[in-house]
CSV table of C-alpha atoms and ligand atoms in Angstrom, one decimal:
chain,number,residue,atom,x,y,z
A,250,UNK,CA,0.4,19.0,16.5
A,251,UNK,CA,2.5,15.9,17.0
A,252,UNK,CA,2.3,12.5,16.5
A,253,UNK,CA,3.8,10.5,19.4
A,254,UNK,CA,5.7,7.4,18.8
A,255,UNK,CA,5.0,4.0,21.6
A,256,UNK,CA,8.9,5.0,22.9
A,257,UNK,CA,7.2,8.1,24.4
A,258,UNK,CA,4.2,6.6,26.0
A,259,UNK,CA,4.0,4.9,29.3
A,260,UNK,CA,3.2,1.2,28.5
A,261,UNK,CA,3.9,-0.5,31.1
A,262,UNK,CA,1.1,-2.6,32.8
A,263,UNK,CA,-1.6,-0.6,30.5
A,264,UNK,CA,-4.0,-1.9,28.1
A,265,UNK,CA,-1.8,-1.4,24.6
A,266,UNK,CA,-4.7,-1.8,21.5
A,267,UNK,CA,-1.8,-2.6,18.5
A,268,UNK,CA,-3.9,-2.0,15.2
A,269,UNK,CA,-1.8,-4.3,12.7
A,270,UNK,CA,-2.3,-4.7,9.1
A,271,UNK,CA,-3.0,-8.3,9.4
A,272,UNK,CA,-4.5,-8.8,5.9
A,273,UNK,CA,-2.5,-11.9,4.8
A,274,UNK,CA,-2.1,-13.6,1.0
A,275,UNK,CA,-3.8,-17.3,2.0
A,276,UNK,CA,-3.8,-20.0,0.0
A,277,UNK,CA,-7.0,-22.7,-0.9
A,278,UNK,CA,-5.6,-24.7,1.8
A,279,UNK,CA,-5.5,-22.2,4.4
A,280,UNK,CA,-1.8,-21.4,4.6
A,281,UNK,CA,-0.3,-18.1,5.2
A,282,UNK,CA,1.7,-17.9,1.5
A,283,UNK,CA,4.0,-14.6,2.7
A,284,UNK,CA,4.5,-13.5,6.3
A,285,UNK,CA,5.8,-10.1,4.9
A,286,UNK,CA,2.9,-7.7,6.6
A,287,UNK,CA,3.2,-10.2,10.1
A,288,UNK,CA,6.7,-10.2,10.0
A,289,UNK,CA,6.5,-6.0,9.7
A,290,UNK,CA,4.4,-5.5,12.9
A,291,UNK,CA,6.5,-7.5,15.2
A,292,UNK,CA,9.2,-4.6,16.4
A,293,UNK,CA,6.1,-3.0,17.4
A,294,UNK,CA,4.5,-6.0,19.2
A,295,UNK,CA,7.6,-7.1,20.7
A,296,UNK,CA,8.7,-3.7,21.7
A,297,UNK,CA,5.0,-3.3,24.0
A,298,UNK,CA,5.7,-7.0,25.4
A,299,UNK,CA,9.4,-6.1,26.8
A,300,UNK,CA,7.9,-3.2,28.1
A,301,UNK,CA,5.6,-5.3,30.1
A,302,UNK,CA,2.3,-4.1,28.4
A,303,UNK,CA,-0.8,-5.8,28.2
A,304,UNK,CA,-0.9,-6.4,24.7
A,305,UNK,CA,-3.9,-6.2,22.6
A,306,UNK,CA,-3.4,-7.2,18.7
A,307,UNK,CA,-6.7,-6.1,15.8
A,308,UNK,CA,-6.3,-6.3,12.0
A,309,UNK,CA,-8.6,-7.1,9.8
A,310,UNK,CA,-7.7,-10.0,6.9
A,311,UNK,CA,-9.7,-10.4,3.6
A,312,UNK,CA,-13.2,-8.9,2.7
A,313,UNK,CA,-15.6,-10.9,5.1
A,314,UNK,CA,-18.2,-7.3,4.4
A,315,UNK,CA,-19.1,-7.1,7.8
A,316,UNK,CA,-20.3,-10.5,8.4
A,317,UNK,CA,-18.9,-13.4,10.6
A,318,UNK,CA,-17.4,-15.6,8.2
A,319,UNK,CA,-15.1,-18.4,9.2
A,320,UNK,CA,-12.6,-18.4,6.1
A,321,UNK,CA,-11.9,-15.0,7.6
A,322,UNK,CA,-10.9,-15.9,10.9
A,323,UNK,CA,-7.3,-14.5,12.4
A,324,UNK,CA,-7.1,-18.0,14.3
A,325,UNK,CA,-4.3,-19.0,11.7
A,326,UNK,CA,-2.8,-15.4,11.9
A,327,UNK,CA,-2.5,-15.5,15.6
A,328,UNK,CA,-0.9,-18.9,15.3
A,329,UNK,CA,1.5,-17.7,12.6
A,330,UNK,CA,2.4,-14.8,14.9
A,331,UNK,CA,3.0,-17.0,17.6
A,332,UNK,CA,5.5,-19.1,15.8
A,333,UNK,CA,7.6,-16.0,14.4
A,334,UNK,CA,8.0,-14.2,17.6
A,335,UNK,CA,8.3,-17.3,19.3
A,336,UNK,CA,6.3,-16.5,22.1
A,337,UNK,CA,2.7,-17.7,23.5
A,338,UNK,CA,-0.3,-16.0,22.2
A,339,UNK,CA,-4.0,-16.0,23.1
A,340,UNK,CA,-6.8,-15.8,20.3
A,341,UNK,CA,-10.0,-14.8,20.8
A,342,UNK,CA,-13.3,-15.6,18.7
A,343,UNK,CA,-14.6,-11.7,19.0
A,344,UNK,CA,-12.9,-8.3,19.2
A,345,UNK,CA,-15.6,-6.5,20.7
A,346,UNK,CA,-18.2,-7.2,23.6
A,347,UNK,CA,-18.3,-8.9,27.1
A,348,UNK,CA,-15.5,-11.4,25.8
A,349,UNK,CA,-13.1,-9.4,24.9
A,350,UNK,CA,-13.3,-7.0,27.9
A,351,UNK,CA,-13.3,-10.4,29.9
A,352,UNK,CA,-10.3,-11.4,28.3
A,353,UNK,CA,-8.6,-8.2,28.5
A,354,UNK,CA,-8.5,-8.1,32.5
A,355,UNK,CA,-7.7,-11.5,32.1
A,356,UNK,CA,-4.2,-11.0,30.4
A,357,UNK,CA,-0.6,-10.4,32.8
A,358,UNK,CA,1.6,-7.9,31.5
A,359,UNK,CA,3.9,-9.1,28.8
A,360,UNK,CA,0.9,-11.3,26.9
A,361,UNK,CA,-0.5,-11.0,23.7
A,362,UNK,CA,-4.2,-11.2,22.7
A,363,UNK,CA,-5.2,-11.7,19.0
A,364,UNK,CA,-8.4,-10.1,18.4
A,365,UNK,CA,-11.1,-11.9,15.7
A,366,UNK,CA,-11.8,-10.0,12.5
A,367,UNK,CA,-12.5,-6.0,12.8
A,368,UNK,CA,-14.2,-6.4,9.4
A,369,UNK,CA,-16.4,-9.0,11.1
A,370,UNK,CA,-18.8,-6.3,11.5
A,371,UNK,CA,-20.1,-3.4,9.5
A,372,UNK,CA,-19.0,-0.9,12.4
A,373,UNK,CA,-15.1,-0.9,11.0
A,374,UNK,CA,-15.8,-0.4,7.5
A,375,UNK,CA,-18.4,2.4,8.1
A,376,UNK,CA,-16.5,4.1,10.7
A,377,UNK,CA,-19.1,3.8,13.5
A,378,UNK,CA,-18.3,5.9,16.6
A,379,UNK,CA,-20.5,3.4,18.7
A,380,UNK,CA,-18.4,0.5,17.3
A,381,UNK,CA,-15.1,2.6,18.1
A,382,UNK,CA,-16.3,2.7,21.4
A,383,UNK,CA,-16.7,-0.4,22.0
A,384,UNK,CA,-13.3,-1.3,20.8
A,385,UNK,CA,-12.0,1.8,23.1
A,386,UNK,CA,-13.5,-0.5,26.4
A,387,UNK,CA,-10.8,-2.9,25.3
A,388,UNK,CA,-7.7,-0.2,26.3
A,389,UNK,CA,-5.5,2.8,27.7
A,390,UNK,CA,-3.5,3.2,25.0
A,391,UNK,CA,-3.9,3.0,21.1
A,392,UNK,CA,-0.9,2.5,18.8
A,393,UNK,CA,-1.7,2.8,15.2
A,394,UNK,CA,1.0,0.6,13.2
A,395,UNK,CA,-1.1,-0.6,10.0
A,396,UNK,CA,0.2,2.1,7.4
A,397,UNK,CA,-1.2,0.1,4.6
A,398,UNK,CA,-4.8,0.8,6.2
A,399,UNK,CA,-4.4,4.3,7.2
A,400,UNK,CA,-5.9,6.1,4.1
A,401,UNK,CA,-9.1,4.4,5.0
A,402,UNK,CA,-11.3,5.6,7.4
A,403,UNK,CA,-12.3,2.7,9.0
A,404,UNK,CA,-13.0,2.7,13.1
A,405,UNK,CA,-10.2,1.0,13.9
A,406,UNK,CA,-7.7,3.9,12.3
A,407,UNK,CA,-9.7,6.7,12.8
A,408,UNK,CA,-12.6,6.9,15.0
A,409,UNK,CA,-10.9,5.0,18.2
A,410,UNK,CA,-7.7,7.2,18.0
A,411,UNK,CA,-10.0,10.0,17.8
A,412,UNK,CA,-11.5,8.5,20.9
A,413,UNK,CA,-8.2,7.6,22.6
A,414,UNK,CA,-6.6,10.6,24.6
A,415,UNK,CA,-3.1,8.1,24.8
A,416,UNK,CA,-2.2,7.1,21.2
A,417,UNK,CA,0.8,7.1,18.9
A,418,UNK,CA,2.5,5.2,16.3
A,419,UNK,CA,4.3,1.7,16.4
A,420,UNK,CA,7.5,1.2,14.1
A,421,UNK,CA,6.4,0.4,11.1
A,422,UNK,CA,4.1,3.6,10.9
A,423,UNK,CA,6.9,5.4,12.1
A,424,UNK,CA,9.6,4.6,9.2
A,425,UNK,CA,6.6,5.1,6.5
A,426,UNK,CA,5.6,8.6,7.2
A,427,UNK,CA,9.7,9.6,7.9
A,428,UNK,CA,10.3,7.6,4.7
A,429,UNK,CA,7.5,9.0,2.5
A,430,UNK,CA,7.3,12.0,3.9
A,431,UNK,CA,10.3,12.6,2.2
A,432,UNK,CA,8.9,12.9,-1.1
A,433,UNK,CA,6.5,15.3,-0.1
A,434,UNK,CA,8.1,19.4,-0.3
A,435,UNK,CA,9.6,18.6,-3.4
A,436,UNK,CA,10.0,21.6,-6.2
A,437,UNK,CA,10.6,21.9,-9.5
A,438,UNK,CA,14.0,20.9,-10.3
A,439,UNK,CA,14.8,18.9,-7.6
A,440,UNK,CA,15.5,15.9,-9.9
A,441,UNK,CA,12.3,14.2,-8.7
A,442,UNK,CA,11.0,11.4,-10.9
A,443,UNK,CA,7.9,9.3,-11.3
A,444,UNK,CA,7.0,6.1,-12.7
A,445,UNK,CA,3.4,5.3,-12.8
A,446,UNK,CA,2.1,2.2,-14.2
A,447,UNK,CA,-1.0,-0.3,-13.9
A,448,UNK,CA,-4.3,-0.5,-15.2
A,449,UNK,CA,-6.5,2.0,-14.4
A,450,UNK,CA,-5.8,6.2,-15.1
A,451,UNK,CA,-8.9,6.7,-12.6
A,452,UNK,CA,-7.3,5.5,-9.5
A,453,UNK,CA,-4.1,7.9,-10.1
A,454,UNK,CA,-5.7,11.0,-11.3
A,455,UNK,CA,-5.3,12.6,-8.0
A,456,UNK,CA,-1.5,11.6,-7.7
A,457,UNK,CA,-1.0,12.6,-10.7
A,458,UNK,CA,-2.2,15.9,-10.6
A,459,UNK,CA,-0.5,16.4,-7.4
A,460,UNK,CA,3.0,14.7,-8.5
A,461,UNK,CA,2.6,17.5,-11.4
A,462,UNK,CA,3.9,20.5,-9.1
A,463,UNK,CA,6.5,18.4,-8.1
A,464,UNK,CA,8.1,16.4,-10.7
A,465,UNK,CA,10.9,16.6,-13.0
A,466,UNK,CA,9.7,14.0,-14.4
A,467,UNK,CA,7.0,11.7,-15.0
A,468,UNK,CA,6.8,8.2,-16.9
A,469,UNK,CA,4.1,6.4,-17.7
A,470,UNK,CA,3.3,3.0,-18.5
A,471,UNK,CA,0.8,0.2,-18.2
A,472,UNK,CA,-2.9,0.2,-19.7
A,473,UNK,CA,-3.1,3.6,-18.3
A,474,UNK,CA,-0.9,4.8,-20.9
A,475,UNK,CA,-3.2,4.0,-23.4
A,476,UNK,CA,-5.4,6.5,-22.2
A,477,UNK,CA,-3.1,9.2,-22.3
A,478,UNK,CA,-2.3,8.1,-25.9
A,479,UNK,CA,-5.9,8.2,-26.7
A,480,UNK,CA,-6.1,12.2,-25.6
A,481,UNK,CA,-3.1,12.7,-28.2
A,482,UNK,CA,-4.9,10.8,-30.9
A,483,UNK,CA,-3.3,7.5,-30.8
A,484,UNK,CA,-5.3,4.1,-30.9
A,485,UNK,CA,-3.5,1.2,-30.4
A,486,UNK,CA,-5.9,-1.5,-31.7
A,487,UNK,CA,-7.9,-3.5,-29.2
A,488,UNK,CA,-6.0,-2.1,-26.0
A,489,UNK,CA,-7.5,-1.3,-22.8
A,490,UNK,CA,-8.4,2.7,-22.7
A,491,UNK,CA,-11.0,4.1,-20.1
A,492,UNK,CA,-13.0,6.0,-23.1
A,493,UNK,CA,-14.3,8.3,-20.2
A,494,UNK,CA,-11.2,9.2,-18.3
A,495,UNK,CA,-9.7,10.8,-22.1
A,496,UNK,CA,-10.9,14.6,-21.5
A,497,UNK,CA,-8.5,14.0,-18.0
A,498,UNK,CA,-6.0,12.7,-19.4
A,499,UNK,CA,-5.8,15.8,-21.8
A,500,UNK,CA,-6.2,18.1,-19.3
A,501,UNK,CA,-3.3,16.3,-17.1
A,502,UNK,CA,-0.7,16.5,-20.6
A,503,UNK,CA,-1.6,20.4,-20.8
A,504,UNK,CA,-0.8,20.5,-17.1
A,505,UNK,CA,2.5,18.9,-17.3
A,506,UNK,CA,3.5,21.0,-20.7
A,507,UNK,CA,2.8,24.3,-18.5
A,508,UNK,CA,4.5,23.1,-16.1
A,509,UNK,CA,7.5,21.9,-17.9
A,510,UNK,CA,7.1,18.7,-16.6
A,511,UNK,CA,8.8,15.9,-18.8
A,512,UNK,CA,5.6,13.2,-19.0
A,513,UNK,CA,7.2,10.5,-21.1
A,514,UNK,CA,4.5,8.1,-22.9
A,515,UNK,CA,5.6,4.6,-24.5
A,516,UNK,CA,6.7,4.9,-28.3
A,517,UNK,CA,6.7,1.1,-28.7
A,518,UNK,CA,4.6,-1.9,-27.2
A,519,UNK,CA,4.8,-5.4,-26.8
A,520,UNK,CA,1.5,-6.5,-28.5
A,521,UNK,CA,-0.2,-10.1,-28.7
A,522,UNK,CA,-3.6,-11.1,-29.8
A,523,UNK,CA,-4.8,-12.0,-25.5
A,524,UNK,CA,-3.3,-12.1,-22.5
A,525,UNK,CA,-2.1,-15.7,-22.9
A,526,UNK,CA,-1.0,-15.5,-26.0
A,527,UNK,CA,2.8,-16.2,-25.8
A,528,UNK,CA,3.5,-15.1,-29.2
A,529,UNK,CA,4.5,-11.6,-29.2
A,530,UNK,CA,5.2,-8.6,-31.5
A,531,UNK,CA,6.6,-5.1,-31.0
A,532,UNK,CA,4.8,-2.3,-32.6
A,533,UNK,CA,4.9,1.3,-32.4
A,534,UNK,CA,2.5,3.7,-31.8
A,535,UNK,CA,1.6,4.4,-35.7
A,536,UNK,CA,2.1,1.0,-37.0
A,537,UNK,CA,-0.5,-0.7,-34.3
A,538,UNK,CA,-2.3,-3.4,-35.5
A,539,UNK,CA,-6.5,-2.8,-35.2
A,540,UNK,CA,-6.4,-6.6,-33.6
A,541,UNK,CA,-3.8,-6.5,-31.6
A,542,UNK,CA,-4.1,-5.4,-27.7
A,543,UNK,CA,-0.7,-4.0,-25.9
A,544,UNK,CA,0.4,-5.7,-22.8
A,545,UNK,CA,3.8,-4.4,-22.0
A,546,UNK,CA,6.1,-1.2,-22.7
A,547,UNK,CA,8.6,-2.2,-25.6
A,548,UNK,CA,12.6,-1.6,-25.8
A,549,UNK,CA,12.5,1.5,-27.8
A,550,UNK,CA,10.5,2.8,-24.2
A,551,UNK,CA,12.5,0.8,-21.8
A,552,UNK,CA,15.9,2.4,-23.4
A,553,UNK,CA,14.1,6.2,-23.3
A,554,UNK,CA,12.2,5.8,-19.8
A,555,UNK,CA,16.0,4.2,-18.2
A,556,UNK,CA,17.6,7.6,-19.7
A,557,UNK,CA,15.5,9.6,-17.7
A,558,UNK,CA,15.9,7.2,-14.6
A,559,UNK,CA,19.5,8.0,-14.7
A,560,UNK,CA,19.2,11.7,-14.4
A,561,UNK,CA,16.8,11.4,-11.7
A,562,UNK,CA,18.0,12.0,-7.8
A,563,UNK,CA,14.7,10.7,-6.0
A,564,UNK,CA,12.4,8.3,-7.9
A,565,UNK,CA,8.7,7.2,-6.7
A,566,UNK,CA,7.4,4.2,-8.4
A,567,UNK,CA,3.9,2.6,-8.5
A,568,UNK,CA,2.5,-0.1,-10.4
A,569,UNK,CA,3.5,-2.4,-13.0
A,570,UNK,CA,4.5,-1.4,-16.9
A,571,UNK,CA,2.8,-4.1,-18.4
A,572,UNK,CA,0.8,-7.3,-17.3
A,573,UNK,CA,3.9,-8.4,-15.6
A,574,UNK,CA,2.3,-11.8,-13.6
A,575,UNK,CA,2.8,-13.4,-17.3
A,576,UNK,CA,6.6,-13.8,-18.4
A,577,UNK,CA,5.9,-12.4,-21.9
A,578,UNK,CA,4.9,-9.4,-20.5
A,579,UNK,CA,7.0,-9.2,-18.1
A,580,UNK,CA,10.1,-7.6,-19.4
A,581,UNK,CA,9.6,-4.4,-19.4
A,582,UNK,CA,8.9,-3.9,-15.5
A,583,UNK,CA,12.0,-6.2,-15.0
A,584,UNK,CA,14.1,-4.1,-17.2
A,585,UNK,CA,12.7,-0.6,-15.6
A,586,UNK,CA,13.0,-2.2,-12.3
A,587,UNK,CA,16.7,-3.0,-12.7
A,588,UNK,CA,17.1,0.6,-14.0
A,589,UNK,CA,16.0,1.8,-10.7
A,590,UNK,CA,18.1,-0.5,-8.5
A,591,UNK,CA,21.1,0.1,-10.4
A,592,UNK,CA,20.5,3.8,-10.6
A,593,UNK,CA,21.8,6.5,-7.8
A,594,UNK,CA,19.1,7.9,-7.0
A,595,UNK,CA,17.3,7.5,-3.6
A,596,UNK,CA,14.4,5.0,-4.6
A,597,UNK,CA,10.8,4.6,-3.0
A,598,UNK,CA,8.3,2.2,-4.5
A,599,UNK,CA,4.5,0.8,-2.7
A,600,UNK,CA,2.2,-1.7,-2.8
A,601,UNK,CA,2.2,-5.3,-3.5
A,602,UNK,CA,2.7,-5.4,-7.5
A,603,UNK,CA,6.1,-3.2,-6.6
A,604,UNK,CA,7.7,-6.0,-4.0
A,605,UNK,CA,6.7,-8.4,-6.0
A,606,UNK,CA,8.6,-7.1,-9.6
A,607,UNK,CA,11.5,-5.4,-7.2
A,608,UNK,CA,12.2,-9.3,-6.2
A,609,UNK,CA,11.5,-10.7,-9.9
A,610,UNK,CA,14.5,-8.4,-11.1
A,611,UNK,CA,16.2,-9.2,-7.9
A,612,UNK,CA,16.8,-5.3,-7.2
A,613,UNK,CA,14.7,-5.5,-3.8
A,614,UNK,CA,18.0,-4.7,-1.6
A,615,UNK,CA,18.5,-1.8,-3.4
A,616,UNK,CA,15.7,0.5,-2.8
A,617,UNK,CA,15.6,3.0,-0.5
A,618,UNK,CA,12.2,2.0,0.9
A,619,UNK,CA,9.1,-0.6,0.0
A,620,UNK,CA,6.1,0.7,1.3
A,621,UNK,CA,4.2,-1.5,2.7
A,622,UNK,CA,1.1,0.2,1.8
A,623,UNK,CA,-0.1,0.3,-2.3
A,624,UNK,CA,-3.1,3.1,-1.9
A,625,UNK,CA,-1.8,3.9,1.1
A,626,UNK,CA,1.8,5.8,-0.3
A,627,UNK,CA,0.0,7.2,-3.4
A,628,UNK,CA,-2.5,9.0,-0.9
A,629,UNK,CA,0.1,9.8,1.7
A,630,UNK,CA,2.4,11.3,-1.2
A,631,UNK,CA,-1.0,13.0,-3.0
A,632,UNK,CA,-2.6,14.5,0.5
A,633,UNK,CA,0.5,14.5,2.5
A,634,UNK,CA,-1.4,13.1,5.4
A,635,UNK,CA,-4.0,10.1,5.8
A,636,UNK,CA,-6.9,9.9,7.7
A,637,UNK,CA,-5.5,7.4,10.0
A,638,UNK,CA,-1.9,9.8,10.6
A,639,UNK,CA,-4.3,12.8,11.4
A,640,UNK,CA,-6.4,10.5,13.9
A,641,UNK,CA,-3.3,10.2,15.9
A,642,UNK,CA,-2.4,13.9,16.2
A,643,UNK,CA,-2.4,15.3,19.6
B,1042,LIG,P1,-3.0,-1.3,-10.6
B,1042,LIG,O1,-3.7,-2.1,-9.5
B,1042,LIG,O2,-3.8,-0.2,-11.1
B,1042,LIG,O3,-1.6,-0.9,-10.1
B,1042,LIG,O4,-2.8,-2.3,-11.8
B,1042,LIG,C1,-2.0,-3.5,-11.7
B,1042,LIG,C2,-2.4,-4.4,-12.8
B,1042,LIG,O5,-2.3,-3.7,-14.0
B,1042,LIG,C3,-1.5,-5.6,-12.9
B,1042,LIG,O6,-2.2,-6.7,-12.5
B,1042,LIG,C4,-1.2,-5.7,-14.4
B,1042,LIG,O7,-1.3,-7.0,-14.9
B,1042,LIG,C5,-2.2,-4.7,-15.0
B,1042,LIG,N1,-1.7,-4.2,-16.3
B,1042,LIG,C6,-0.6,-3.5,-16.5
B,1042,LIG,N2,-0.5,-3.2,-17.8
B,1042,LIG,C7,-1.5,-3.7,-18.5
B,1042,LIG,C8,-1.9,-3.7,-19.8
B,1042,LIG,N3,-1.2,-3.2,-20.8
B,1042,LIG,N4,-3.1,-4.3,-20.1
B,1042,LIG,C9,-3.8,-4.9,-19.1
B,1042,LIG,N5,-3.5,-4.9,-17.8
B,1042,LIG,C10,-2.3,-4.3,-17.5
């Protein structure tokens, strides 16, 4: 089963649906704040207007829950898309219905059309075939180039390819799935490491348990460290532990013991009394004050967890170490980050909070490859697949 890429399809004059992972940071004002996820689609979009395609462009942008909401509109999106390539493009208020298809026969080869909202209505989000179908009116040929989407199955990544008997992947999708992909056949001993970090244990159980056959290594940090502290017997005073996800966390320390699997755990914390406290203290794991929440790995960890990024030859890296948005608590995903950047090994990290501390240690030109896609990698890397990659199988 293969998975064509748009260089293999005939484009030329068709109807080319480009699903894009539009879904902006915006601030009050209405201003597009980073271009990043625009800026990422482009080869694509470009590449189907040199090729004289009739170019049809559908993301969806915030959380409007199936409802027509104008703070949600891709008017601004299509402008800013406009601007960056430099070219004319054509909004319209709708993405599916009589105005759409209208607009459709309406555009030359070589023209783009913004669609409005997908999430505008329930049909995306609930993967509704009769929605997909609707959207299928719209085209001949559907490229699927919003990775960050792809583990979702909304109509737009999964029902409409399944509908589509011309499909394939744009750029973007095409350098994620080589790039990640890569981390996938791993063994034992094949000097693959792991850095988890962030809040919750409950949205990584499955990567973790996954990442367990093939690891060398594992490191964990953030408030989901706390967890696995708890299942060894450690409290660490007022800091965040998901009391229910324990018996896991337990079972997932067993696993990595029989599988000789190095799962490394912070010995030291940077502790304050809240979040915007910007007094700090370091404590260790016995000597943990009952009042005191931890926010951020400590030096003692750093200094261990950068050992064991130096031995590794392929590290994966999602979510932050500590509550790294506040400077205090910033250090020790600044300090891991540079350890990665500096280190040899061939270095993939995903999602938003990864760009975002990659840039803040300045390290961002030396990794191998930011996924643009947060949940998307860790259930790529987890499954191997996503619902939206099998959708485009032939
Ligand atoms: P996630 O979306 O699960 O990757 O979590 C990212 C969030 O985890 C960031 O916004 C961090 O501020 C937060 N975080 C990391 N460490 C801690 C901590 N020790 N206590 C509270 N929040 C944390």
């Amino acid at each position: 089963m293969v998975i064509k890429s748009i260089r293999d399809l005939a484009i030329r004059e068709k109807r080319v649906f480009i699903r894009t992972d539009f879904n902006v940071p915006m601030d009050k004002q209405g201003n597009i704040t980073d271009t990043t996820r625009i800026e990422a689609a482009i080869p694509t979009i470009r590449y189907a207007v040199e090729h004289n395609a009739r170019v049809i462009v559908a993301s969806h942008f915030g959380r409007p829950d199936g409802q027509r909401k104008p703070e949600y509109t891709m008017e601004p999106v299509a402008a800013k898309l406009a601007e960056l390539m430099g070219i004319e493009v054509t909004f319209f208020e709708d993405c599916i219905g009589m105005g759409p298809q209208q607009m459709v026969r309406e555009i030359k080869p070589g023209q783009v059309l913004v669609l409005e909202n997908l999430r505008f209505y329930p049909g995306e989000g609930d993967n509704d075939g009769a929605f997909a179908k609707d959207l299928a009116k719209l085209c001949d040929v559907y490229i699927n180039d919003a990775f960050g989407v792809s583990h979702r199955k909304n109509a737009s990544v999964h029902a409409l390819p399944l509908l589509m008997e011309t499909k394939g992947m744009g750029f973007l999708m095409e350098k994620e799935i080589t790039e990640l992909g890569k981390l996938v056949n791993f063994k034992h001993g094949d000097g693959f490491t792991a850095i988890l970090g962030g809040a919750k244990v409950s949205d990584k159980i499955g990567i973790i348990r996954s990442l367990l056959d093939s690891v060398d290594a594992l490191l964990i940090g953030g408030a989901m460290a706390y967890t696995f502290l708890a299942a060894k017997g450690i409290t660490l005073g007022r800091s965040l532990v998901e009391k229910d996800k324990v018996t896991v966390a337990a079972e997932i320390l067993k696993g990595a013991e029989a599988r000789k699997v190095r799962l490394l755990l912070p010995e030291d914390h940077i502790a304050a009394l809240s979040m915007d406290d910007t007094e700090t203290q370091v404590f260790g794991n016995k000597d943990f004050p009952a009042d005191m929440i931890g926010f951020d790995i400590g030096p003692k960890t750093v200094k261990k967890y950068a050992a064991e990024i130096g031995k590794a030859k392929t590290i994966f890296w999602n979510g932050p170490m500590g509550v790294f948005e506040k400077a205090p608590f910033a250090k020790g995903s600044v300090a891991l980050a540079e350890a990665v950047g500096n280190s040899e090994a061939h270095t993939v990290t995903g999602g938003g909070d990864s760009v975002s501390m990659m840039n803040k240690a300045g390290v961002a030109s030396k990794i191998g490859h930011i996924s643009t896609g947060g949940g998307a990698s860790l259930e790529f890397i987890q499954d191997k697949t996503l619902p939206g990659v099998e959708a485009l199988k032939e």
